[in-house]
Short mmCIF file of C-alpha atoms in Angstrom, two decimals:
data_model
loop_
_atom_site.label_atom_id
_atom_site.label_comp_id
_atom_site.label_asym_id
_atom_site.label_seq_id
_atom_site.Cartn_x
_atom_site.Cartn_y
_atom_site.Cartn_z
CA UNK A 32 184.45 99.96 138.45
CA UNK A 33 181.83 99.27 141.08
CA UNK A 34 179.11 96.64 140.63
CA UNK A 35 176.60 99.08 139.10
CA UNK A 36 179.18 100.29 136.57
CA UNK A 37 180.10 96.73 135.63
CA UNK A 38 176.43 95.82 135.32
CA UNK A 39 175.82 98.73 132.96
CA UNK A 40 178.84 97.88 130.85
CA UNK A 41 177.98 94.19 130.47
CA UNK A 42 174.34 95.01 129.72
CA UNK A 43 174.82 97.71 127.11
CA UNK A 44 178.35 98.03 125.72
CA UNK A 45 179.59 96.55 122.45
CA UNK A 46 182.19 93.83 122.73
CA UNK A 47 182.65 90.25 123.86
CA UNK A 48 183.77 88.22 126.87
CA UNK A 49 187.11 86.43 126.76
CA UNK A 50 187.15 82.95 128.31
CA UNK A 51 190.51 82.51 130.08
CA UNK A 52 189.27 79.82 132.45
CA UNK A 53 190.87 76.55 131.33
CA UNK A 54 191.01 74.32 134.41
CA UNK A 55 193.32 71.46 135.35
CA UNK A 56 191.92 69.00 132.82
CA UNK A 57 192.00 71.37 129.85
CA UNK A 58 195.23 73.21 130.69
CA UNK A 59 197.64 70.80 128.92
CA UNK A 60 195.65 71.19 125.69
CA UNK A 61 195.63 74.97 126.04
CA UNK A 62 199.40 74.98 126.59
CA UNK A 63 199.97 72.75 123.56
CA UNK A 64 197.99 75.20 121.48
CA UNK A 65 200.28 77.92 122.81
CA UNK A 66 203.32 75.89 121.73
CA UNK A 67 204.27 74.54 125.17
CA UNK A 68 204.52 70.74 125.22
CA UNK A 69 204.05 68.57 128.30
CA UNK A 70 207.79 67.96 128.65
CA UNK A 71 208.15 71.66 129.55
CA UNK A 72 206.77 71.00 133.06
CA UNK A 73 207.10 68.19 135.57
CA UNK A 74 204.20 68.79 137.94
CA UNK A 75 200.89 70.60 138.32
CA UNK A 76 202.39 73.68 139.92
CA UNK A 77 204.77 74.21 137.01
CA UNK A 78 201.90 73.64 134.57
CA UNK A 79 199.72 76.24 136.25
CA UNK A 80 202.61 78.69 136.40
CA UNK A 81 203.01 78.39 132.62
CA UNK A 82 199.31 78.89 131.91
CA UNK A 83 199.28 81.86 134.29
CA UNK A 84 202.19 83.40 132.39
CA UNK A 85 200.16 83.01 129.17
CA UNK A 86 197.08 84.60 130.68
CA UNK A 87 199.10 87.44 132.19
CA UNK A 88 200.61 88.11 128.78
CA UNK A 89 197.12 88.33 127.30
CA UNK A 90 195.67 90.51 130.05
CA UNK A 91 198.56 92.99 129.92
CA UNK A 92 198.82 93.17 126.10
CA UNK A 93 197.99 96.63 124.70
CA UNK A 94 195.15 95.29 122.54
CA UNK A 95 193.36 93.64 125.48
CA UNK A 96 191.23 96.50 126.75
CA UNK A 97 187.67 97.36 127.58
CA UNK A 98 187.19 99.07 124.24
CA UNK A 99 186.37 95.70 122.65
CA UNK A 100 186.68 93.15 125.47
CA UNK A 101 183.75 93.55 127.87
CA UNK A 102 184.84 90.91 130.33
CA UNK A 103 187.11 87.98 131.05
CA UNK A 104 186.25 84.68 132.73
CA UNK A 105 188.99 83.50 135.08
CA UNK A 106 190.04 80.19 136.58
CA UNK A 107 190.21 80.37 140.40
CA UNK A 108 194.01 80.22 140.44
CA UNK A 109 194.11 83.08 137.93
CA UNK A 110 191.81 85.18 140.10
CA UNK A 111 194.17 84.61 143.01
CA UNK A 112 197.27 85.54 140.98
CA UNK A 113 198.87 88.80 139.91
CA UNK A 114 199.27 90.50 136.54
CA UNK A 115 201.56 93.49 136.07
CA UNK A 116 202.00 93.91 139.82
CA UNK A 117 198.25 93.93 140.56
CA UNK A 118 195.71 91.28 141.44
CA UNK A 119 194.23 89.92 138.21
CA UNK A 120 190.68 91.25 138.86
CA UNK A 121 192.14 94.71 139.60
CA UNK A 122 194.36 94.57 136.51
CA UNK A 123 191.29 93.76 134.41
CA UNK A 124 189.14 96.47 135.94
CA UNK A 125 191.89 99.04 135.42
CA UNK A 126 191.69 98.23 131.70
CA UNK A 127 187.90 98.48 131.65
CA UNK A 128 187.41 94.70 131.51
CA UNK A 129 184.81 93.13 133.83
CA UNK A 130 186.09 90.07 135.76
CA UNK A 131 184.10 86.83 135.99
CA UNK A 132 185.03 83.57 137.74
CA UNK A 133 184.51 79.95 136.68
CA UNK A 134 183.01 78.24 139.74
CA UNK A 135 182.04 74.75 138.60
CA UNK A 136 184.18 71.76 139.59
CA UNK A 137 183.75 69.78 136.39
CA UNK A 138 181.17 67.38 135.03
CA UNK A 139 179.50 64.20 136.20
CA UNK A 140 179.59 61.15 133.93
CA UNK A 141 176.98 61.22 131.17
CA UNK A 142 173.50 60.06 132.15
CA UNK A 143 170.24 60.53 130.26
CA UNK A 144 172.12 62.19 127.41
CA UNK A 145 173.64 64.97 129.54
CA UNK A 146 176.45 65.74 131.97
CA UNK A 147 175.39 67.59 135.08
CA UNK A 148 177.78 69.65 137.16
CA UNK A 149 179.58 67.99 140.01
CA UNK A 150 178.67 69.34 143.46
CA UNK A 151 180.40 72.67 144.15
CA UNK A 152 181.74 72.38 147.69
CA UNK A 153 182.42 75.64 149.51
CA UNK A 154 180.64 77.75 146.91
CA UNK A 155 179.43 80.45 149.30
CA UNK A 156 182.95 81.00 150.62
CA UNK A 157 184.39 81.12 147.09
CA UNK A 158 181.75 83.63 146.01
CA UNK A 159 182.43 85.95 148.93
CA UNK A 160 186.17 85.76 148.30
CA UNK A 161 185.62 86.56 144.62
CA UNK A 162 183.32 89.46 145.46
CA UNK A 163 185.94 90.90 147.81
CA UNK A 164 188.45 90.82 144.95
CA UNK A 165 186.14 92.81 142.67
CA UNK A 166 184.71 89.94 140.61
CA UNK A 167 181.36 90.77 139.01
CA UNK A 168 179.97 87.38 138.04
CA UNK A 169 180.47 83.66 137.66
CA UNK A 170 180.29 80.94 135.03
CA UNK A 171 179.32 77.29 135.42
CA UNK A 172 179.11 74.69 132.66
CA UNK A 173 177.01 71.60 131.95
CA UNK A 174 176.93 69.61 128.68
CA UNK A 175 174.05 68.31 126.55
CA UNK A 176 174.98 65.44 124.24
CA UNK A 177 171.52 64.23 123.22
CA UNK A 178 168.07 65.78 122.79
CA UNK A 179 166.76 64.21 125.98
CA UNK A 180 163.83 66.24 127.38
CA UNK A 181 164.29 64.87 130.90
CA UNK A 182 168.07 65.24 130.81
CA UNK A 183 167.92 68.81 129.56
CA UNK A 184 165.25 69.67 132.14
CA UNK A 185 167.56 68.33 134.87
CA UNK A 186 170.46 70.45 133.60
CA UNK A 187 168.36 73.62 133.54
CA UNK A 188 166.98 72.89 137.03
CA UNK A 189 170.47 72.42 138.46
CA UNK A 190 171.87 75.49 136.68
CA UNK A 191 169.12 77.78 137.94
CA UNK A 192 169.32 76.41 141.50
CA UNK A 193 173.02 77.25 141.65
CA UNK A 194 172.31 80.59 139.96
CA UNK A 195 170.03 81.52 142.87
CA UNK A 196 172.85 80.78 145.31
CA UNK A 197 175.15 83.03 143.28
CA UNK A 198 172.58 85.83 143.15
CA UNK A 199 172.11 85.57 146.91
CA UNK A 200 175.84 86.27 147.28
CA UNK A 201 175.58 89.44 145.21
CA UNK A 202 177.17 88.17 141.99
CA UNK A 203 175.88 87.73 138.43
CA UNK A 204 175.56 84.11 137.26
CA UNK A 205 176.38 83.02 133.71
CA UNK A 206 174.35 79.86 133.11
CA UNK A 207 176.14 77.63 130.59
CA UNK A 208 174.28 74.51 129.40
CA UNK A 209 176.49 73.72 126.39
CA UNK A 210 174.93 71.78 123.53
CA UNK A 211 177.52 69.54 121.89
CA UNK A 212 177.69 70.91 118.33
CA UNK A 213 178.74 67.46 117.07
CA UNK A 214 175.59 65.74 118.31
CA UNK A 215 173.28 64.39 115.63
CA UNK A 216 170.14 65.95 117.15
CA UNK A 217 171.71 69.29 118.02
CA UNK A 218 168.88 71.40 116.56
CA UNK A 219 166.30 69.53 118.62
CA UNK A 220 168.43 70.00 121.75
CA UNK A 221 168.52 73.75 121.06
CA UNK A 222 164.72 73.90 120.99
CA UNK A 223 164.23 71.83 124.13
CA UNK A 224 166.84 73.87 125.96
CA UNK A 225 165.33 77.17 124.86
CA UNK A 226 161.89 76.18 126.12
CA UNK A 227 163.21 74.87 129.45
CA UNK A 228 165.18 78.08 130.03
CA UNK A 229 162.13 80.21 129.18
CA UNK A 230 160.15 78.38 131.87
CA UNK A 231 162.95 78.72 134.42
CA UNK A 232 163.37 82.45 133.77
CA UNK A 233 159.81 83.03 134.95
CA UNK A 234 160.82 81.78 138.41
CA UNK A 235 164.02 83.79 138.94
CA UNK A 236 163.75 85.39 142.37
CA UNK A 237 163.03 89.07 143.00
CA UNK A 238 163.94 91.41 140.18
CA UNK A 239 167.21 89.62 139.42
CA UNK A 240 168.58 88.97 135.95
CA UNK A 241 170.92 86.22 134.79
CA UNK A 242 173.28 85.75 131.87
CA UNK A 243 173.28 82.80 129.49
CA UNK A 244 176.24 81.21 127.71
CA UNK A 245 174.97 78.96 124.93
CA UNK A 246 176.31 77.06 121.96
CA UNK A 247 175.68 78.91 118.71
CA UNK A 248 172.35 77.42 117.60
CA UNK A 249 172.06 75.09 114.63
CA UNK A 250 169.36 77.38 113.22
CA UNK A 251 169.97 81.12 113.42
CA UNK A 252 167.47 83.00 115.55
CA UNK A 253 166.56 80.03 117.75
CA UNK A 254 167.51 81.95 120.90
CA UNK A 255 165.94 85.30 120.00
CA UNK A 256 163.34 84.86 122.73
CA UNK A 257 166.09 84.46 125.29
CA UNK A 258 168.13 87.39 124.00
CA UNK A 259 165.11 89.68 124.36
CA UNK A 260 163.81 88.27 127.67
CA UNK A 261 163.51 90.88 130.47
CA UNK A 262 165.21 88.53 132.97
CA UNK A 263 168.29 88.02 130.76
CA UNK A 264 171.11 90.55 131.05
CA UNK A 265 173.07 89.19 128.07
CA UNK A 266 173.36 86.04 125.96
CA UNK A 267 176.90 85.05 125.07
CA UNK A 268 178.10 82.26 122.79
CA UNK A 269 180.79 79.65 123.24
CA UNK A 270 182.80 78.60 120.21
CA UNK A 271 182.17 74.92 120.92
CA UNK A 272 185.08 73.59 118.90
CA UNK A 273 184.67 75.79 115.84
CA UNK A 274 187.82 77.47 114.55
CA UNK A 275 187.59 81.25 114.83
CA UNK A 276 186.51 82.07 111.23
CA UNK A 277 183.63 79.58 111.37
CA UNK A 278 182.68 80.52 114.94
CA UNK A 279 182.52 84.19 113.96
CA UNK A 280 180.53 83.47 110.79
CA UNK A 281 177.98 81.40 112.72
CA UNK A 282 177.75 83.92 115.55
CA UNK A 283 177.15 86.81 113.15
CA UNK A 284 173.93 85.11 112.02
CA UNK A 285 172.44 85.58 115.51
CA UNK A 286 171.78 89.26 116.19
CA UNK A 287 172.14 90.25 119.82
CA UNK A 288 174.30 87.28 120.77
CA UNK A 289 177.94 88.12 121.62
CA UNK A 290 181.00 85.91 121.84
CA UNK A 291 182.56 84.34 124.88
CA UNK A 292 185.32 82.44 123.11
CA UNK A 293 188.31 80.60 124.51
CA UNK A 294 190.20 78.53 121.95
CA UNK A 295 188.89 80.65 119.07
CA UNK A 296 190.41 83.71 120.76
CA UNK A 297 193.76 82.13 121.59
CA UNK A 298 194.39 79.88 118.59
CA UNK A 299 197.02 82.09 116.89
CA UNK A 300 199.04 82.92 120.02
CA UNK A 301 202.43 81.24 120.59
CA UNK A 302 204.83 81.53 123.51
CA UNK A 303 207.86 82.22 121.27
CA UNK A 304 206.34 85.36 119.74
CA UNK A 305 207.89 88.75 120.42
CA UNK A 306 205.75 91.22 122.34
CA UNK A 307 204.80 92.99 119.11
CA UNK A 308 204.01 89.74 117.28
CA UNK A 309 201.92 88.52 120.20
CA UNK A 310 199.91 91.72 120.45
CA UNK A 311 199.37 91.86 116.68
CA UNK A 312 197.99 88.29 116.66
CA UNK A 313 195.81 89.00 119.68
CA UNK A 314 194.55 92.28 118.21
CA UNK A 315 193.59 90.53 114.97
CA UNK A 316 191.59 87.91 116.87
CA UNK A 317 189.93 90.56 119.05
CA UNK A 318 188.93 92.61 116.02
CA UNK A 319 187.42 89.58 114.24
CA UNK A 320 185.45 88.41 117.28
CA UNK A 321 184.34 91.96 118.11
CA UNK A 322 183.00 92.43 114.57
CA UNK A 323 181.02 89.18 114.77
CA UNK A 324 179.61 90.19 118.16
CA UNK A 325 178.57 93.64 116.98
CA UNK A 326 176.28 92.49 114.17
#
């Protein structure tokens, strides 16, 4: 797929985006969920080799195809690895799945109720390397813990500034200001965030569009204005700690919003499964998330 074909698919096709981008800090938890305890590896390289094996198994499973999976978000090491004898972005494209790359370097400590992104050193070089490998877009995450108008405004400002840098490099940015679904004033945060994003969308350069990855709102329909905005290519939802059945039920209440789940996609997969067992569990998760995204 070339960029125009990937753009068309992400904009119009039914399906969801798989998040396979656990980084160094979240990898041990992801491996434990897969049934691999920390005593199975002795250093970071062995840990990343194990998580890459898991991701390769997912990407090459029969059920993981572009029929229901629109895209997959990759960790940088995964982008640079191989799957089934091909580079991972090529392996995904050959299955009709659009590759994205996580580009943030983690979060700053909380201040003013939010966690901004850490500076992203060498971003232009990373973006050009990703583009050369056939990556379509990027994802970068911030976190909102309290309904702080000034904190949320700072998050949106930072996200859109980095989005402009990504657009200038010819890639599609996914802007992810996650609202902590456990926060007491979550619904108020949703409203403040929506209004800040609406203002920022009016200043996106040229005729560019961006994507948004948002927590499923506390009140269904809160993000309708974003879903229908002419500068938004697609709005995707993170599972935010919900188990898959609840995440899917909440997502289905928000027409036009599709999933971009990580743990909720992977929660039934175990390393000891046979190939058939693994693919059956993955297919069941894909079907459930696809159905919730198609409502």
